[in-house]
Amino acid sequence: MAENGIGWAALGSLAGNGPAARGPAPGTLRRILRYAHPYRGGLLALCLLVLAGSAAIVATPLLLQAIVEVGIARRDTDTVVLLAGLAAAVAVGEGLLSYAQRMVSARIGESIIYDLRTELVRHIQRMSLTFFTQVHTGALVSRLNTDVIGAQRALTSTLAGLLANVVAVVSVVATMFVVSWPVAVIAVLLLPAFFLIGRVAARGLRSVARAQMGVNADLAATAVERFSAAGAMLVMLYGRDDDEAGAFARHAGRARDLGIVSVRRGQLLMVTLTGAAAIATAAVYGVGGALVAGGAMQLGALIALVALIGRLYGPVAGLVNVHVDVMNAMVSFERVFAVLDLKPPVLDSGRRGPIEPAVPPRVSFDQVSFAYPTTDQLTAAGLDEVRLPGRRGGTGVLHGVSFELRPGTVTALVGPSGAGKTTIGHLLARLYDPDSGAVRINDVDLREYRLGAVREAVGVVSQETFLFHDTIRANLHYARPDAAEADLERALEAAQLLEFVRGLPLGLDTVVGDRGQRLSGGERQRLALARLFLKSPAIVVLDEATAHLDGVSERLVQEALREILRGRTALVMAHRLSTIRSADAIVVLADGLIVEEGGHEALLARQGLYASLYLSPGG
Ligand SMILES: Nc1ncnc2c1ncn2[C@@H]1O[C@H](COP(=O)(O)OP(=O)(O)OP(=O)(O)O)[C@@H](O)[C@H]1O
Ligand SMILES: [Mg+2]
């Protein structure tokens, strides 16, 4: 381990960064052990390797002593050569042991990272949409990464390091006492000085490292947002490039200053510790040399002592902050557990399904009330720092909403902005569950179906079309990975987009750009319709974009819709008159209440909300 004097590698742990130390909750340790359990064989092997490595640490100095006292003193060349060969063999063995140790610990550590990461992703996927609207995704991702790695470190580096260093210090000190107790006493008396220096210097290093992490995360987050197509456009349109560059320079400057401070503090620590170790060595030479000169000790013993003391202070430095490392690792685990403990709002506990796709289903909302979940659960999970500031309390969005979608018909849902139209779509796709009342397909509560069955039966085109930064082909395949070329073309044709795609130089292989920025608004919408057509769900929820399209686009979208909605049960949050007029039924929503229902003419005649929406300019 400690090859050349002090094992400076151990110093790495001094600068380790992480959350501030605090006590872990009871039970955390037991839960951590559950993650380590599958690797107990490997962990046992790791401990054995560490113990074997520690034996090698004291073996070399003792062999040096024997060379001098047994070989050289008796002028026995054969013994000298034999012992020197043995020392070389021990060195090779030490190298192999440390290699094996690293490999075992890496295998365990990486496997645990893998386990935690995959479990986290699975879990986060099941969180509600609200979760994603409430957290700063970049911050969450980077924090989870830091925490997962920190947690892994607890099980391998920190634990293995702790064990290795304790064993090394104990065996080196014990051996020194056996060789010469007066010199050993001096070495032990110097230990507190090392502890003190390490403590003070490490505190400074840690705070700098933490600040550096923060600044780097800021830099990355800013760059990602500004370099997205939409962000870059905003910078240009508002002529803010100079300000943006200036802000970036300020961040970068802070990163530069912190980098320099970090090197200065690290170097100071290194120089101080090296100096202290040199002084300790000099002390050993002084006291031990005097003993040898006075005939109270042999020269071989002095050589062994000098070699031993060189192997003492590295492990000591490694132990200086071990309690903080252990604590931080525990906290990392706790924070990962906190995320794993977040309760997914939509439980997949139903058994029924699939929903027969050939027959258009009946959909009913029965006294449905709903409020979006609050951000409190994020706070409870210690995710405050990634929580976006905003409303805490949930106010009701829907209040006892009841209506029905007749099989195979198109129902238009109209109402002022913020009335709760999109929310109704979310409930139908079971992105959320109602607080009271029920949403039913074919008279069966959505919660009684398997979640997969509901998601398969309900297709949604959301208000803001999302496309992956990939080719048109890949975006279409997302709905049905096994779709053949002919299927893709049929879908594009239904969406009135085939001609357009054929006209592109790269056709289906055209990349649509970040969020589909390279397409026009109408083209984006029609591509989303083609994607829905491929999925071919029995129920369609169409959240019409509020943006008004020109006449041609409008006509194309309407034709696409007619084609795609045929033979399905559809709910359309309609903003366009043309859509509303062609619907079979109209439901009018205001402030989370259904205020009117009926056909276009009948509703107009009532001269209520529908009439005023319809007659308002641009309505
Ligand atoms: N994820 C969310 N978390 C908390 N509140 C939300 C969330 N989404 C919507 N709301 C709130 O719920 C209410 C209803 O929103 P919804 O999106 O359903 O309205 P809408 O009728 O679709 O409006 P628009 O016509 O503008 O699309 C609004 O007051 C909105 O602020
Ligand atoms: Mg909406």
XYZ file of C-alpha atoms and ligand atoms in Angstrom:
651
model
C 0.000 0.000 0.000
C 2.418 2.663 1.223
C 5.112 2.159 -1.346
C 7.216 5.282 -1.284
C 7.218 6.644 2.186
C 3.791 8.016 2.841
C 0.817 6.639 0.943
C -0.296 9.959 -0.459
C -3.156 8.331 -2.239
C -4.864 8.329 1.115
C -4.851 12.117 0.975
C -7.453 11.964 -1.767
C -10.019 11.235 0.882
C -9.172 14.487 2.624
C -10.475 16.506 -0.275
C -13.506 14.312 -0.777
C -16.618 16.363 -1.097
C -20.181 15.742 -0.250
C -22.956 16.899 1.942
C -22.200 18.231 5.374
C -21.857 15.505 7.939
C -24.811 14.726 10.130
C -26.004 11.626 11.842
C -27.784 9.052 9.718
C -31.257 7.898 10.652
C -31.556 4.599 12.479
C -32.295 1.760 10.137
C -30.212 3.282 7.343
C -27.339 0.945 8.082
C -29.577 -2.116 7.894
C -30.952 -0.916 4.589
C -27.452 -0.291 3.218
C -26.453 -3.790 4.216
C -29.320 -5.104 2.128
C -27.648 -3.590 -0.948
C -24.308 -5.064 0.037
C -25.837 -8.471 0.726
C -25.589 -9.867 -2.809
C -21.872 -9.050 -2.751
C -21.063 -10.446 0.672
C -18.669 -13.005 -0.815
C -16.745 -10.262 -2.600
C -16.705 -8.063 0.508
C -15.288 -10.933 2.555
C -12.597 -11.477 -0.086
C -11.857 -7.754 0.061
C -11.340 -7.877 3.828
C -9.023 -10.874 3.519
C -7.005 -9.135 0.802
C -6.691 -6.035 2.983
C -5.451 -8.097 5.916
C -2.934 -9.911 3.730
C -1.765 -6.557 2.346
C -1.175 -5.238 5.855
C 1.003 -8.209 6.696
C 3.102 -7.346 3.660
C 3.502 -3.768 4.930
C 5.553 -4.820 7.950
C 7.251 -7.746 6.213
C 9.596 -5.631 4.100
C 11.108 -3.559 6.963
C 11.627 -6.730 8.980
C 13.369 -8.375 6.029
C 15.644 -5.321 5.717
C 16.516 -5.704 9.391
C 17.298 -9.377 8.914
C 19.541 -8.616 5.924
C 21.642 -6.305 8.089
C 21.616 -8.237 11.339
C 21.665 -11.814 10.093
C 23.263 -11.560 6.667
C 25.685 -8.617 6.684
C 26.686 -8.942 10.352
C 27.693 -12.576 9.813
C 29.144 -11.820 6.379
C 26.836 -14.512 4.985
C 26.367 -13.600 1.313
C 23.914 -16.419 0.597
C 21.548 -15.256 3.325
C 21.798 -11.655 2.127
C 20.889 -12.666 -1.406
C 18.114 -14.947 -0.211
C 16.569 -12.301 2.032
C 16.878 -9.599 -0.625
C 15.139 -11.960 -3.050
C 12.451 -12.491 -0.474
C 12.009 -8.729 -0.032
C 11.610 -8.414 -3.794
C 9.045 -11.211 -3.773
C 7.134 -9.502 -0.978
C 7.124 -6.286 -3.011
C 5.706 -8.143 -6.007
C 3.156 -9.811 -3.755
C 2.187 -6.444 -2.307
C 1.608 -5.113 -5.797
C -0.517 -8.085 -6.780
C -2.528 -7.830 -3.577
C -3.244 -4.161 -4.090
C -4.236 -4.854 -7.703
C -6.578 -7.630 -6.621
C -7.992 -5.389 -3.904
C -8.771 -2.624 -6.379
C -10.361 -5.035 -8.823
C -12.594 -6.660 -6.223
C -13.609 -3.320 -4.796
C -14.269 -1.848 -8.257
C -16.417 -4.816 -9.213
C -18.492 -4.536 -6.054
C -18.685 -0.748 -6.216
C -19.702 -0.569 -9.859
C -22.280 -3.321 -9.377
C -23.851 -1.409 -6.516
C -23.910 1.799 -8.563
C -25.633 -0.190 -11.287
C -28.214 -1.595 -8.879
C -28.986 1.804 -7.381
C -29.128 3.597 -10.722
C -31.450 1.137 -12.401
C -33.710 1.062 -9.359
C -33.782 4.868 -9.252
C -34.637 5.246 -12.916
C -37.417 2.655 -12.660
C -38.768 4.452 -9.655
C -38.567 7.962 -11.068
C -40.346 6.822 -14.218
C -43.299 5.936 -12.063
C -43.459 9.348 -10.412
C -46.262 11.680 -11.363
C -45.935 14.312 -14.013
C -46.086 16.820 -11.201
C -42.798 15.476 -9.955
C -41.179 16.457 -13.228
C -42.822 19.867 -13.272
C -41.706 20.517 -9.716
C -38.065 19.533 -9.851
C -35.196 21.108 -11.680
C -34.289 18.112 -13.802
C -30.617 19.022 -14.214
C -30.179 19.494 -10.488
C -31.964 16.237 -9.732
C -29.894 14.245 -12.199
C -26.588 15.622 -10.973
C -27.567 15.177 -7.357
C -28.628 11.611 -7.868
C -25.369 10.939 -9.648
C -23.326 12.436 -6.823
C -25.330 10.578 -4.236
C -25.185 7.226 -5.982
C -21.424 7.505 -6.341
C -21.111 8.713 -2.757
C -23.166 5.758 -1.571
C -21.025 3.346 -3.529
C -17.904 4.891 -2.024
C -19.230 4.057 1.433
C -19.283 0.386 0.695
C -15.936 0.080 -1.033
C -13.319 2.825 -0.772
C -14.317 4.161 2.622
C -14.873 0.796 4.256
C -11.885 -0.878 2.633
C -9.740 2.205 3.284
C -10.825 2.379 6.895
C -10.027 -1.267 7.481
C -6.728 -1.130 5.574
C -5.535 2.016 7.338
C -6.482 0.883 10.823
C -4.819 -2.476 10.300
C -1.733 -0.781 8.819
C -1.360 1.711 11.683
C -1.834 -0.970 14.347
C 0.548 -3.454 12.764
C 3.229 -0.839 12.033
C 3.106 0.631 15.561
C 3.093 -2.848 17.144
C 6.079 -3.884 15.052
C 7.937 -0.704 16.006
C 7.371 -1.466 19.688
C 8.755 -4.939 19.173
C 11.836 -3.598 17.370
C 12.535 -0.688 19.754
C 10.064 0.722 22.235
C 11.773 4.125 22.821
C 11.649 4.932 19.111
C 8.092 3.635 18.878
C 7.060 5.980 21.683
C 8.461 8.946 19.733
C 6.570 7.922 16.603
C 3.335 7.557 18.552
C 3.856 10.946 20.252
C 4.087 12.574 16.812
C 0.800 11.076 15.621
C -1.472 13.761 17.125
C 0.460 16.446 15.242
C -0.389 14.692 11.968
C -3.996 14.439 12.925
C -4.148 18.130 13.722
C -2.501 19.276 10.502
C -4.717 16.979 8.442
C -7.881 18.164 10.153
C -7.258 21.853 9.665
C -6.094 21.609 6.078
C -8.819 19.191 5.049
C -11.572 21.468 6.282
C -10.403 24.182 3.889
C -10.035 21.758 1.007
C -13.510 20.399 1.488
C -15.232 23.755 1.404
C -13.375 24.706 -1.769
C -14.252 21.401 -3.408
C -17.915 21.919 -2.566
C -17.888 25.442 -3.973
C -16.196 24.142 -7.133
C -18.907 21.552 -7.637
C -21.587 24.198 -7.306
C -19.944 26.544 -9.796
C -19.350 23.775 -12.319
C -22.948 22.612 -12.048
C -24.126 26.209 -12.620
C -21.884 26.547 -15.663
C -23.203 23.332 -17.180
C -26.848 24.095 -16.442
C -26.601 27.592 -17.955
C -24.860 26.327 -21.055
C -27.386 23.540 -21.629
C -30.339 25.914 -21.401
C -28.789 28.662 -23.518
C -27.544 26.261 -26.172
C -30.930 24.647 -26.744
C -32.514 25.882 -29.950
C -35.320 27.704 -28.147
C -32.979 29.216 -25.546
C -30.467 30.372 -28.143
C -33.281 31.972 -30.121
C -34.463 33.875 -27.073
C -30.926 35.175 -26.438
C -30.725 36.405 -30.035
C -34.196 37.922 -30.204
C -33.682 39.897 -27.029
C -30.165 40.898 -28.061
C -28.751 39.597 -24.797
C -25.616 37.904 -26.177
C -23.213 40.330 -24.467
C -24.935 39.971 -21.122
C -24.998 36.192 -21.485
C -21.309 36.085 -22.367
C -20.570 38.362 -19.416
C -22.539 36.200 -17.013
C -20.757 33.139 -18.304
C -17.376 34.859 -17.896
C -18.233 35.688 -14.287
C -19.065 32.030 -13.562
C -15.973 30.817 -15.392
C -13.838 33.344 -13.516
C -15.114 32.051 -10.227
C -14.298 28.497 -11.327
C -10.767 29.662 -12.194
C -10.246 31.371 -8.803
C -11.567 28.375 -6.903
C -9.332 26.052 -8.910
C -6.281 28.063 -7.898
C -7.318 28.184 -4.235
C -7.891 24.439 -4.285
C -4.410 23.745 -5.642
C -2.864 26.141 -3.113
C -4.592 24.527 -0.158
C -3.878 21.009 -1.395
C -0.241 21.836 -1.953
C 0.098 23.468 1.477
C -1.315 20.335 3.060
C 1.029 18.131 1.057
C 4.105 20.226 1.928
C 3.186 20.390 5.603
C 2.611 16.669 5.873
C 5.777 15.810 3.932
C 7.728 18.158 6.187
C 6.234 16.640 9.321
C 7.057 13.148 8.056
C 10.651 14.227 7.352
C 10.941 15.633 10.868
C 9.603 12.379 12.286
C 12.135 10.427 10.219
C 14.912 12.702 11.457
C 13.755 12.111 15.022
C 13.898 8.359 14.481
C 17.394 8.678 13.038
C 18.446 10.917 15.928
C 17.134 8.779 18.787
C 17.706 5.450 17.072
C 21.148 6.517 15.827
C 22.150 7.487 19.372
C 20.944 4.099 20.594
C 22.953 2.334 17.870
C 26.051 4.465 18.638
C 25.690 3.638 22.328
C 25.431 -0.052 21.500
C 21.877 -0.339 22.840
C 20.419 -1.191 19.417
C 21.608 -2.826 16.230
C 21.916 -0.975 12.906
C 19.429 -3.367 11.305
C 16.786 -2.343 13.793
C 17.314 1.331 12.906
C 16.888 0.582 9.211
C 13.698 -1.357 9.923
C 12.357 1.519 12.038
C 13.017 4.105 9.357
C 11.242 1.908 6.810
C 8.352 1.364 9.222
C 7.832 5.026 10.004
C 7.685 5.733 6.285
C 4.719 3.381 6.166
C 2.931 4.869 9.139
C 1.881 8.400 8.285
C 0.121 7.678 4.980
C -2.488 5.486 6.646
C -2.711 8.008 9.485
C -3.520 10.776 7.003
C -6.134 8.486 5.515
C -7.791 8.093 8.892
C -7.937 11.796 9.741
C -11.325 12.362 8.138
C -12.641 8.882 7.950
C -15.562 9.622 10.250
C -16.650 12.439 7.938
C -16.350 10.149 4.916
C -18.413 7.460 6.563
C -21.029 10.006 7.594
C -21.175 11.549 4.121
C -21.530 8.156 2.536
C -24.404 7.343 4.860
C -26.071 10.640 4.010
C -25.681 9.872 0.303
C -27.422 6.571 0.863
C -30.150 8.300 2.811
C -30.782 10.774 0.042
C -31.001 8.023 -2.547
C -33.388 6.152 -0.257
C -35.468 9.307 0.149
C -36.074 9.377 -3.589
C -36.802 5.649 -3.642
C -39.320 6.186 -0.860
C -41.342 8.790 -2.755
C -44.714 7.215 -3.289
C -45.751 7.010 -6.930
C -49.202 8.581 -7.149
C -50.461 6.106 -9.712
C -50.190 2.533 -8.525
C -50.178 -0.292 -10.997
C -52.211 -2.723 -8.939
C -55.100 -3.495 -11.282
C -55.461 -6.863 -13.003
C -57.869 -6.272 -15.853
C -57.120 -5.706 -19.490
C -56.246 -5.510 -22.254
C -58.996 -3.224 -23.517
C -60.399 -4.664 -26.737
C -59.049 -2.389 -29.506
C -61.478 -3.398 -32.257
C -64.626 -2.065 -30.567
C -64.603 1.650 -29.720
C -64.958 1.840 -25.918
C -67.280 3.909 -23.792
C -65.622 6.404 -21.469
C -67.248 8.056 -18.486
C -66.211 10.600 -15.885
C -68.238 10.137 -12.724
C -68.199 12.956 -10.135
C -64.471 13.451 -10.679
C -62.702 15.933 -8.383
C -59.015 16.555 -8.613
C -56.214 18.822 -7.376
C -52.606 18.576 -8.530
C -50.334 17.072 -5.884
C -48.354 19.555 -3.842
C -44.582 19.855 -3.675
C -44.553 18.892 -0.010
C -43.549 15.339 -0.654
C -40.355 16.549 -2.342
C -39.553 18.635 0.701
C -40.175 15.660 2.938
C -37.752 13.633 0.865
C -34.988 16.198 1.411
C -35.216 17.253 -2.219
C -35.693 20.903 -1.350
C -32.642 22.022 -3.265
C -33.934 20.547 -6.516
C -37.513 21.690 -5.951
C -38.530 24.585 -8.117
C -39.926 27.469 -6.165
C -43.645 27.760 -6.607
C -47.052 27.020 -5.289
C -47.053 24.692 -2.337
C -50.692 24.113 -1.630
C -52.835 22.269 -4.150
C -56.042 24.015 -5.066
C -58.827 22.100 -6.688
C -58.825 22.020 -10.472
C -61.861 19.796 -11.124
C -64.986 19.757 -8.956
C -67.349 16.837 -9.437
C -67.078 16.539 -13.205
C -69.385 14.008 -14.879
C -69.757 13.390 -18.597
C -69.612 10.582 -21.087
C -67.867 9.841 -24.381
C -70.096 7.683 -26.504
C -68.281 4.841 -28.323
C -66.854 5.841 -31.679
C -67.779 9.522 -31.405
C -65.831 12.738 -31.116
C -66.578 14.902 -28.103
C -65.231 18.442 -28.050
C -64.251 19.883 -24.686
C -64.281 23.669 -24.747
C -63.804 26.333 -22.125
C -61.648 29.267 -21.128
C -57.918 28.899 -20.553
C -57.186 27.252 -17.221
C -60.627 25.659 -16.987
C -59.113 22.182 -16.579
C -59.371 20.716 -20.093
C -55.814 19.388 -20.270
C -56.226 18.053 -16.757
C -59.216 15.963 -17.854
C -57.014 14.468 -20.571
C -54.340 13.654 -17.988
C -56.874 11.804 -15.863
C -58.178 9.832 -18.829
C -54.635 8.670 -19.685
C -54.198 7.920 -15.970
C -51.221 10.201 -15.545
C -52.986 11.028 -12.277
C -55.803 9.461 -10.291
C -58.837 11.513 -9.247
C -59.078 12.547 -5.589
C -62.702 11.415 -5.591
C -65.033 9.976 -8.171
C -63.901 7.697 -10.968
C -62.905 7.609 -14.612
C -64.191 4.493 -16.346
C -63.579 2.725 -19.621
C -66.395 0.317 -20.533
C -67.771 0.864 -17.020
C -64.598 -0.368 -15.353
C -62.612 1.993 -13.136
C -59.220 2.795 -14.693
C -57.575 1.698 -11.461
C -58.844 -1.842 -11.978
C -57.003 -2.178 -15.277
C -53.319 -2.841 -15.541
C -51.622 0.512 -16.106
C -50.114 -0.826 -19.323
C -53.581 -1.713 -20.644
C -54.815 1.859 -20.079
C -51.771 3.442 -21.678
C -52.129 1.117 -24.639
C -55.797 1.944 -25.101
C -55.472 5.710 -24.684
C -53.463 7.752 -27.171
C -52.699 11.381 -26.390
C -51.538 14.199 -28.605
C -50.572 16.880 -26.139
C -50.944 20.607 -26.446
C -47.232 21.103 -26.979
C -45.990 18.493 -29.382
C -42.844 16.816 -28.192
C -40.525 15.176 -30.694
C -37.183 13.601 -29.930
C -34.090 15.111 -31.497
C -33.906 12.287 -33.996
C -35.124 11.349 -37.472
C -38.763 11.376 -38.536
C -38.478 7.592 -38.811
C -37.205 7.201 -35.252
C -39.917 9.506 -33.909
C -42.567 7.406 -35.639
C -41.028 4.118 -34.533
C -41.340 5.357 -30.969
C -45.061 4.571 -31.165
C -44.529 1.132 -32.690
C -40.956 -0.130 -32.848
C -41.872 -2.981 -35.202
C -43.704 -0.830 -37.768
C -42.779 -1.611 -41.377
C -41.895 1.041 -43.954
C -45.389 0.740 -45.464
C -46.970 1.352 -42.043
C -44.926 4.511 -41.599
C -46.027 5.757 -45.014
C -49.657 4.959 -44.329
C -49.461 6.904 -41.062
C -47.839 9.879 -42.792
C -50.469 9.757 -45.479
C -53.275 9.738 -42.939
C -51.662 12.736 -41.269
C -51.443 14.558 -44.660
C -47.684 14.611 -44.293
C -46.484 12.011 -46.803
C -45.994 14.454 -49.644
C -44.049 16.808 -47.428
C -41.742 14.038 -46.139
C -41.192 12.701 -49.672
C -40.149 16.197 -50.697
C -37.405 16.358 -48.078
C -33.923 15.535 -49.429
C -33.438 12.917 -46.730
C -37.083 11.867 -46.512
C -37.847 9.778 -43.443
C -34.254 10.144 -42.327
C -34.539 13.887 -41.838
C -33.597 14.887 -38.314
C -36.353 17.023 -36.824
C -34.068 19.035 -34.528
C -34.259 19.737 -30.838
C -37.952 19.243 -29.913
C -38.794 19.287 -33.603
C -37.676 22.883 -34.139
C -36.879 22.262 -37.797
C -40.530 21.647 -38.607
C -43.270 24.229 -38.800
C -45.898 24.226 -36.061
C -48.455 22.561 -38.334
C -45.975 19.949 -39.556
C -45.042 19.139 -35.983
C -48.671 18.619 -35.086
C -49.298 16.404 -38.073
C -46.196 14.341 -37.305
C -47.568 13.861 -33.798
C -50.862 12.745 -35.371
C -49.009 10.268 -37.583
C -47.294 8.909 -34.481
C -50.693 8.495 -32.836
C -52.069 6.804 -35.960
C -49.260 4.238 -35.766
C -50.052 3.512 -32.148
C -53.681 3.124 -33.183
C -55.311 3.441 -29.743
C -59.003 2.766 -29.139
C -59.377 6.101 -27.345
C -57.834 9.338 -28.543
C -57.223 12.426 -26.431
C -56.306 15.365 -28.566
C -55.194 18.532 -26.866
C -55.378 21.051 -29.636
C -52.643 23.635 -29.706
C -53.930 27.121 -29.110
C -51.764 28.488 -31.899
C -53.812 29.354 -34.928
C -52.769 27.739 -38.146
C -53.174 29.270 -41.573
C -56.000 28.076 -43.810
C -54.000 25.410 -45.643
C -52.434 23.939 -42.506
C -55.773 24.071 -40.770
C -57.448 22.182 -43.601
C -54.645 19.601 -43.643
C -54.860 19.050 -39.912
C -58.637 18.711 -40.105
C -58.368 16.136 -42.878
C -55.720 14.271 -40.895
C -57.981 14.290 -37.874
C -60.982 12.965 -39.742
C -58.856 10.093 -40.999
C -57.251 9.343 -37.670
C -60.294 9.626 -35.416
C -62.405 7.318 -37.531
C -63.670 4.329 -35.526
C -62.266 5.569 -32.243
C -63.692 7.220 -29.164
C -62.231 10.702 -29.037
C -62.010 13.614 -26.659
C -60.740 16.790 -28.273
C -59.825 19.863 -26.244
C -60.889 22.130 -29.024
C -59.759 25.654 -29.699
C -60.671 25.725 -33.385
C -64.179 26.280 -34.574
C -63.760 23.806 -37.381
C -62.979 21.040 -34.861
C -65.819 22.000 -32.588
C -68.329 22.106 -35.420
C -67.418 18.649 -36.663
C -67.655 17.108 -33.174
C -70.571 14.828 -32.305
C -71.043 16.369 -28.865
C -69.750 19.421 -27.030
C -68.981 19.733 -23.324
C -68.346 23.202 -21.912
C -66.047 23.461 -18.906
C -65.436 26.517 -16.720
C -63.414 26.639 -13.492
C -63.433 22.856 -13.191
C -67.207 22.561 -13.547
C -69.268 21.408 -16.480
C -71.549 24.293 -17.293
C -73.154 23.329 -20.600
C -73.490 20.273 -22.819
C -75.072 19.590 -26.160
C -74.826 20.190 -29.902
C -73.434 23.322 -31.546
C -76.752 24.821 -32.560
C -78.481 24.051 -29.270
C -75.613 25.545 -27.271
C -75.590 28.677 -29.400
C -79.283 29.069 -28.833
C -78.779 28.972 -25.066
C -76.728 32.156 -25.291
C -74.548 30.995 -22.388
C -70.787 30.565 -22.008
C -70.487 28.569 -25.212
C -72.213 31.261 -27.212
C -69.981 33.962 -25.775
C -66.805 31.890 -26.386
C -67.960 31.145 -29.902
C -68.915 34.682 -30.715
C -65.876 36.329 -29.129
C -63.359 37.571 -31.682
C -60.804 34.859 -32.431
C -62.951 32.291 -30.577
N -48.757 20.105 -13.242
C -49.520 21.009 -12.629
N -49.337 21.269 -11.324
C -50.104 22.160 -10.681
N -51.084 22.837 -11.265
C -51.334 22.646 -12.569
C -50.560 21.719 -13.322
N -51.019 21.715 -14.585
C -52.046 22.603 -14.621
N -52.237 23.169 -13.421
C -53.283 24.146 -13.069
O -54.550 23.531 -13.241
C -55.475 24.413 -13.825
C -56.084 23.787 -15.077
O -55.099 23.649 -16.055
P -55.318 22.957 -17.457
O -54.014 22.796 -18.106
O -56.143 21.748 -17.272
O -56.169 24.088 -18.197
P -56.718 24.113 -19.699
O -58.187 24.173 -19.601
O -56.119 23.011 -20.476
O -56.161 25.515 -20.231
P -55.656 25.930 -21.713
O -56.859 26.178 -22.525
O -54.900 27.198 -21.480
O -54.806 24.832 -22.216
C -54.734 25.698 -14.105
O -55.083 26.627 -13.099
C -53.273 25.320 -14.016
O -52.523 26.380 -13.482
Mg -54.717 22.922 -21.929
